[in-house]
Coordinates of C-alpha atoms in Angstrom, one line a residue:
M1 CA 106.7 238.9 33.7
S2 CA 103.2 239.4 33.6
N3 CA 100.9 237.5 30.5
N4 CA 99.8 241.1 31.0
T5 CA 102.8 243.2 29.6
R6 CA 103.1 244.1 26.1
R7 CA 106.1 243.2 23.6
L8 CA 107.5 246.1 21.8
L9 CA 110.0 244.7 18.7
I10 CA 111.2 247.3 17.0
L11 CA 113.5 246.8 13.7
D12 CA 115.9 250.2 13.0
D13 CA 118.9 250.4 11.5
D14 CA 119.6 253.7 13.7
P15 CA 120.3 253.1 17.3
G16 CA 119.0 256.6 18.6
V17 CA 116.0 257.0 17.2
G18 CA 115.3 252.7 18.2
Q19 CA 116.4 252.9 21.5
T20 CA 114.1 256.6 21.6
I21 CA 111.0 254.3 20.6
E22 CA 112.4 252.0 22.9
L23 CA 112.2 255.0 26.2
I24 CA 108.6 255.9 24.9
A25 CA 107.3 253.0 25.1
R26 CA 108.8 251.3 28.1
A27 CA 107.0 254.3 29.8
S28 CA 103.9 253.0 27.8
G29 CA 103.9 249.6 29.3
F30 CA 106.4 247.7 26.8
E31 CA 109.0 245.4 27.4
T32 CA 110.9 246.4 24.3
R33 CA 113.5 244.9 22.5
F34 CA 115.2 246.4 20.0
T35 CA 117.9 245.3 16.5
S36 CA 119.2 246.5 13.2
S37 CA 120.0 242.9 11.7
P38 CA 116.5 241.5 9.9
E39 CA 118.0 237.7 10.8
A40 CA 117.7 238.9 14.6
F41 CA 114.3 240.4 14.1
F42 CA 112.5 237.6 12.2
Q43 CA 114.5 235.8 15.3
G44 CA 112.5 237.3 17.2
V45 CA 109.3 237.7 16.0
D46 CA 109.5 233.8 15.8
E47 CA 110.6 233.1 19.0
W48 CA 109.7 236.2 21.2
R49 CA 106.1 236.7 20.3
P50 CA 106.2 240.2 20.3
D51 CA 102.8 242.0 19.8
H52 CA 103.6 245.2 18.6
I53 CA 105.8 245.8 15.9
A54 CA 108.0 249.3 14.3
I55 CA 109.7 248.8 11.4
D56 CA 111.7 252.0 9.5
L57 CA 111.4 251.3 6.0
I58 CA 115.3 252.2 4.8
M59 CA 118.2 249.6 6.4
P60 CA 120.4 248.7 4.7
E61 CA 120.5 245.3 4.5
M62 CA 116.9 244.4 3.6
D63 CA 114.3 247.2 3.2
G64 CA 111.3 247.6 5.1
V65 CA 109.0 246.8 2.3
E66 CA 110.5 243.3 2.3
V67 CA 110.4 243.1 5.8
L68 CA 106.5 243.8 6.2
A69 CA 106.8 241.3 3.4
R70 CA 107.5 238.3 4.9
L71 CA 106.2 238.9 7.8
A72 CA 102.1 238.6 5.6
Q73 CA 103.9 235.3 4.6
R74 CA 104.4 234.3 7.8
Q75 CA 100.7 235.8 8.6
C76 CA 102.3 238.1 11.2
E77 CA 99.4 239.5 13.8
A78 CA 101.2 241.4 15.3
R79 CA 99.9 245.5 15.3
I80 CA 102.8 247.4 13.6
I81 CA 104.0 251.1 13.4
V82 CA 105.7 251.8 10.2
T83 CA 108.3 254.9 10.1
S84 CA 110.6 256.5 7.9
G85 CA 112.2 259.7 6.8
V86 CA 110.9 258.6 3.3
D87 CA 108.6 260.7 1.2
H88 CA 105.4 260.5 3.6
R89 CA 104.1 259.4 -0.2
V90 CA 106.2 256.6 -0.6
L91 CA 105.7 255.9 3.1
D92 CA 102.1 255.8 2.8
A93 CA 101.9 253.9 -0.5
A94 CA 103.7 251.0 2.5
G95 CA 101.3 251.6 5.2
R96 CA 98.6 251.0 3.0
S97 CA 100.5 248.3 0.7
A98 CA 101.5 246.3 4.1
T99 CA 97.7 246.5 4.7
E100 CA 96.6 244.9 1.3
R101 CA 98.7 241.4 2.4
G102 CA 96.6 241.9 5.7
L103 CA 98.7 243.1 8.5
N104 CA 97.5 244.7 11.2
I105 CA 98.3 247.8 10.4
V106 CA 98.4 250.2 13.8
G107 CA 99.8 254.0 11.7
V108 CA 102.4 254.9 9.5
L109 CA 104.8 257.9 11.4
P110 CA 108.0 260.0 9.5
K111 CA 110.4 260.7 10.7
P112 CA 111.5 263.0 12.6
F113 CA 108.4 262.4 15.2
M114 CA 106.7 264.0 18.3
P115 CA 106.8 260.7 21.2
S116 CA 102.7 262.1 21.8
A117 CA 102.6 260.8 18.1
L118 CA 103.8 257.0 18.7
R119 CA 102.3 257.5 22.3
K120 CA 99.3 257.7 21.0
L121 CA 99.7 254.6 18.1
F122 CA 100.0 252.6 21.1
D123 CA 96.4 253.5 23.1
L124 CA 95.1 253.0 19.6
S125 CA 95.3 249.5 20.2
E126 CA 94.0 247.7 21.7
P127 CA 94.7 245.4 25.1
L128 CA 96.2 242.2 25.3
V129 CA 93.2 239.3 25.4
I130 CA 94.4 236.0 27.4
T131 CA 92.9 232.9 26.5
A132 CA 90.9 230.5 28.8
T133 CA 94.4 228.7 28.5
G134 CA 96.4 231.6 29.7
G135 CA 98.6 232.1 26.7
R136 CA 98.6 235.4 24.7
K137 CA 96.2 236.1 22.4
G138 CA 97.7 238.6 19.1
G139 CA 101.1 238.1 19.0
A140 CA 103.2 236.9 15.7
G141 CA 103.7 233.1 15.3
T142 CA 100.8 231.9 18.3
Q143 CA 98.3 229.2 17.4
V144 CA 95.9 230.7 15.4
Y145 CA 92.5 228.7 16.2
S146 CA 90.4 228.4 13.5
P147 CA 85.9 228.1 13.5
D148 CA 84.6 226.0 11.6
A149 CA 80.9 226.0 10.5
A150 CA 80.1 223.8 13.3
D151 CA 81.9 225.8 15.9
L152 CA 79.8 229.0 14.2
Q153 CA 76.9 226.8 14.7
S154 CA 77.8 225.8 18.5
A155 CA 78.1 229.6 19.4
L156 CA 74.3 230.4 18.5
D157 CA 73.4 228.5 19.8
Q158 CA 75.0 228.9 23.2
D159 CA 75.0 232.7 22.7
Q160 CA 78.4 233.7 22.9
F161 CA 78.5 236.8 20.6
F162 CA 77.3 239.7 21.7
A163 CA 77.7 243.2 20.9
M164 CA 79.3 246.6 21.2
Y165 CA 77.7 250.1 20.1
Q166 CA 80.5 252.7 18.9
P167 CA 78.3 255.9 20.1
K168 CA 78.5 259.1 16.3
I169 CA 77.7 261.9 16.1
S170 CA 76.9 265.2 14.9
C171 CA 80.6 267.2 13.5
F172 CA 78.7 270.5 14.2
S173 CA 77.1 270.2 17.3
G174 CA 78.6 266.5 19.5
D175 CA 74.8 265.5 20.0
L176 CA 74.3 261.3 20.0
V177 CA 73.1 260.8 16.1
G178 CA 73.8 256.9 16.7
F179 CA 75.6 253.8 17.0
E180 CA 77.5 251.2 15.2
A181 CA 76.6 247.7 16.2
L182 CA 79.8 245.0 16.2
M183 CA 79.1 241.7 16.9
R184 CA 82.1 240.2 19.4
W185 CA 83.0 236.9 19.9
N186 CA 83.3 235.3 24.0
H187 CA 84.4 231.7 23.3
S188 CA 84.2 228.9 26.1
Q189 CA 87.5 227.5 26.0
H190 CA 89.9 230.0 23.8
G191 CA 88.2 233.2 25.0
F192 CA 88.3 236.6 22.5
I193 CA 88.1 235.4 19.0
P194 CA 88.6 238.8 17.1
P195 CA 86.0 239.7 14.4
D196 CA 88.1 239.7 11.1
R197 CA 88.8 236.3 12.4
F198 CA 85.4 234.9 12.8
I199 CA 83.3 236.8 10.1
A200 CA 86.1 236.3 7.7
S201 CA 85.0 231.8 8.5
A202 CA 81.4 232.8 8.9
E203 CA 81.7 234.2 4.9
N204 CA 83.4 231.2 3.5
T205 CA 81.5 228.7 5.6
G206 CA 78.1 230.3 5.0
M207 CA 77.5 231.1 7.7
I208 CA 77.2 234.5 7.3
D209 CA 73.3 234.9 6.8
A210 CA 72.5 233.8 10.4
L211 CA 75.3 236.0 12.2
T212 CA 74.0 238.9 10.3
E213 CA 70.2 237.7 11.7
R214 CA 71.9 237.2 15.3
M215 CA 73.2 240.3 15.6
L216 CA 70.0 241.9 14.4
D217 CA 67.9 239.9 16.8
I218 CA 71.0 241.1 19.6
S219 CA 71.4 244.9 18.4
L220 CA 67.3 246.2 18.3
S221 CA 67.0 244.1 21.5
W222 CA 68.8 246.5 22.8
F223 CA 68.3 249.4 21.5
A224 CA 64.2 249.3 21.0
P225 CA 63.5 250.0 24.6
R226 CA 65.7 252.8 24.2
Y227 CA 65.5 254.5 20.8
A228 CA 62.6 253.0 18.6
R229 CA 61.1 256.0 16.9
S230 CA 63.4 258.9 18.1
S231 CA 66.5 260.4 16.0
V232 CA 69.3 258.2 16.0
R233 CA 69.9 255.4 14.7
L234 CA 71.5 251.9 14.1
S235 CA 74.1 251.2 11.9
I236 CA 75.0 247.2 11.3
N237 CA 77.3 246.3 8.5
L238 CA 76.7 244.2 5.8
S239 CA 79.0 241.3 4.5
A240 CA 79.5 241.2 0.7
R241 CA 78.6 237.9 0.8
S242 CA 75.5 238.0 2.9
R243 CA 72.4 236.7 0.1
L244 CA 70.5 239.9 -0.3
D245 CA 67.6 239.1 -2.6
D246 CA 64.8 239.4 -1.6
A247 CA 63.2 237.0 0.6
F248 CA 66.5 238.0 3.2
V249 CA 65.9 242.0 2.9
D250 CA 62.1 240.8 4.1
K251 CA 63.4 238.9 7.2
L252 CA 65.6 241.9 8.5
L253 CA 62.1 243.7 7.9
A254 CA 60.1 240.6 9.5
R255 CA 62.4 241.1 12.5
C256 CA 62.6 245.1 12.9
T257 CA 58.3 245.1 12.4
E258 CA 59.1 242.8 15.5
A259 CA 61.0 245.0 17.9
G260 CA 58.9 248.1 16.7
V261 CA 62.1 250.3 15.5
P262 CA 60.1 251.7 12.2
A263 CA 63.0 250.7 9.0
D264 CA 63.7 253.9 8.9
Q265 CA 66.2 253.6 11.7
L266 CA 68.3 250.7 9.9
I267 CA 71.2 252.3 8.7
F268 CA 72.9 248.8 6.7
E269 CA 76.5 249.4 6.0
L270 CA 78.0 247.7 2.3
T271 CA 81.5 248.2 1.5
E272 CA 82.2 249.8 -1.5
T273 CA 84.0 246.7 -3.6
S274 CA 80.7 244.9 -2.4
A275 CA 78.1 247.5 -4.0
M276 CA 80.1 247.1 -7.3
E277 CA 80.3 243.5 -8.4
D278 CA 77.1 243.9 -9.6
P279 CA 75.9 247.1 -10.3
V280 CA 72.7 246.2 -11.6
A281 CA 71.6 243.6 -9.9
S282 CA 72.9 245.5 -7.0
L283 CA 70.6 248.7 -7.9
D284 CA 68.0 247.4 -7.9
L285 CA 68.0 245.5 -4.4
L286 CA 69.7 248.1 -2.6
T287 CA 66.1 250.6 -4.0
R288 CA 64.0 247.5 -2.9
M289 CA 65.0 248.7 0.7
R290 CA 65.4 252.2 0.7
M291 CA 61.8 251.6 -1.0
K292 CA 61.2 249.2 2.4
G293 CA 62.7 252.8 4.5
F294 CA 65.9 251.1 5.4
H295 CA 68.8 253.9 5.0
L296 CA 72.0 252.7 3.0
S297 CA 75.8 253.6 3.9
I298 CA 78.3 252.5 1.5
D299 CA 81.5 251.7 4.0
D300 CA 84.9 252.1 3.0
L301 CA 84.9 255.1 0.6
G302 CA 88.3 255.5 -1.5
T303 CA 89.4 252.1 -0.8
G304 CA 88.4 250.7 -3.8
F305 CA 89.1 251.2 -7.3
S306 CA 84.8 251.7 -8.7
S307 CA 83.7 253.9 -11.4
L308 CA 81.9 257.2 -9.8
L309 CA 79.6 256.9 -11.9
Q310 CA 78.5 253.7 -11.2
L311 CA 79.2 254.3 -7.9
V312 CA 76.5 257.6 -7.9
R313 CA 74.5 255.3 -9.6
L314 CA 73.4 253.4 -6.5
P315 CA 71.0 254.4 -4.2
F316 CA 73.0 255.6 -0.7
S317 CA 72.0 257.4 2.0
E318 CA 75.7 257.9 3.4
L319 CA 78.3 258.4 2.5
K320 CA 82.0 256.5 4.9
V321 CA 84.9 257.7 4.5
D322 CA 87.5 254.9 5.3
K323 CA 89.2 255.5 8.3
S324 CA 92.8 254.6 6.3
F325 CA 92.2 258.0 5.7
V326 CA 90.9 259.5 8.5
I327 CA 93.7 257.9 10.3
T328 CA 96.1 260.2 8.5
A329 CA 94.6 263.4 8.4
A330 CA 96.3 265.0 11.1
S331 CA 100.1 263.6 8.9
S332 CA 98.9 263.4 6.1
S333 CA 97.8 266.8 3.2
E334 CA 96.6 263.4 0.5
S335 CA 95.0 262.3 3.4
R336 CA 92.4 265.8 3.8
Q337 CA 93.0 266.3 0.1
V338 CA 90.4 262.8 -0.1
I339 CA 88.1 263.3 2.8
Q340 CA 87.0 266.3 1.3
A341 CA 86.7 265.4 -1.7
I342 CA 84.5 262.3 -0.9
V343 CA 83.1 265.0 1.6
S344 CA 82.4 267.8 -1.7
L345 CA 80.8 264.6 -3.9
G346 CA 78.4 263.7 -1.1
Q347 CA 77.2 267.3 -0.6
S348 CA 76.8 267.8 -4.5
L349 CA 74.7 263.9 -4.0
G350 CA 72.9 265.2 -0.9
I351 CA 74.5 262.5 0.3
Q352 CA 75.5 262.7 4.4
S353 CA 79.0 261.7 4.6
T354 CA 80.0 259.7 8.0
A355 CA 84.3 259.8 8.2
E356 CA 84.7 256.8 10.6
G357 CA 88.7 256.9 12.7
V358 CA 88.4 260.2 14.5
E359 CA 91.3 260.3 16.5
D360 CA 91.9 263.6 17.9
A361 CA 90.7 267.1 18.0
Q362 CA 92.4 267.9 15.0
T363 CA 91.0 265.4 12.8
L364 CA 86.7 266.1 13.9
Q365 CA 88.2 270.3 13.7
F366 CA 89.2 270.0 10.3
L367 CA 85.8 267.6 9.0
R368 CA 83.7 270.4 10.7
E369 CA 85.9 272.7 8.5
I370 CA 84.7 270.7 5.1
G371 CA 81.7 269.8 6.2
C372 CA 81.5 266.2 7.4
N373 CA 78.4 265.7 9.4
F374 CA 78.9 263.1 11.1
A375 CA 82.5 261.6 13.4
Q376 CA 83.5 257.8 15.3
G377 CA 86.7 256.8 16.0
F378 CA 87.9 256.6 19.7
H379 CA 88.7 260.6 20.5
I380 CA 84.7 260.9 20.5
A381 CA 83.9 257.0 22.1
R382 CA 85.0 253.5 22.3
P383 CA 83.2 250.4 21.1
M384 CA 80.9 250.0 24.5
E385 CA 79.0 247.6 26.3
Q386 CA 75.0 247.7 26.1
D387 CA 75.5 249.9 29.3
A388 CA 78.2 251.9 28.5
A389 CA 76.2 252.8 25.7
A390 CA 72.7 253.3 26.9
N391 CA 74.3 256.2 29.5
W392 CA 76.5 257.6 26.3
T393 CA 75.2 261.1 25.1
H394 CA 77.2 263.3 24.0
F395 CA 80.2 264.0 23.3
T396 CA 82.0 268.2 23.9
L397 CA 83.8 269.6 21.8
Q398 CA 86.5 271.5 22.6

């Protein structure tokens, strides 16, 4: 078997469904295994190390929620698809619960499902990354490389970090309105290190500000000669662990000034949770950032439990709908209602809205109908390297 072959392990008590999933997966280039036994399933997870897992929620020996909990205990890194014939609200809740446990939920599929819906979830998964030592990256049970502060500093010194850029478009015209810059790490020995792992390490070791500053330098050097003083904006993510004080913000402004990019072309994205940890301090600091000209986006909106009264007091210029709702918009009426509520909130406050995770034309059409301003996602464009991004100008609406 080639090291590039993707592996799918299926746990389902219905042989007909399991065989159907196998057929669809094999046509998409997977090697597959199917079982209805939880014991055989966990043995396969530990020994076969699948890259993808498909799990039915309702089974006689062990329900899918318990299976997901045990996968989380194993720190399983496989991409997981949850399927079931239960009420779609229960199915969505199970998917959210698994995500909260740290599992990589690619999507949830209500039964019966169309083959095209399953194929789309396979297509959304990034290809396997083969490390420099020839190992498979991303499978369950693989040896995980956990960088420390010295590793991160060495990577900074050796310029191992680079940026990918994902276009953001107008929902109404398809015109390019901006790019979100996404940091990537190609380690000289361990190959591609997933962002969720090195960002978490940077946050835990106090290196996150250094990575943010490097990310800004990398992306501004690409952005400035092409888009400075245009209508296109550059979005940068700020971690909840970033030292968001006046000195740090002044550093960000100095870098923009040096690059010749006006502050109002920069959008800094903060998560709902980080913005609400200390609303009073956030209000002061974010107000100063807006006064310096920066735009502010509240990312992952709808995933936290913050008070809307507190939230609307903060000077955000953009609301960003979390992709967990957008990805399921085509199949979940609850997701559509959440998206519409967030977009309507933005409209009532005079704040623009962006939906991330747009994976199909139907969802993009829905966003246009409810008045969402901007969109990004694989249906529009995947994150791309700098040369490809520089040539990307427009998305043709269907």
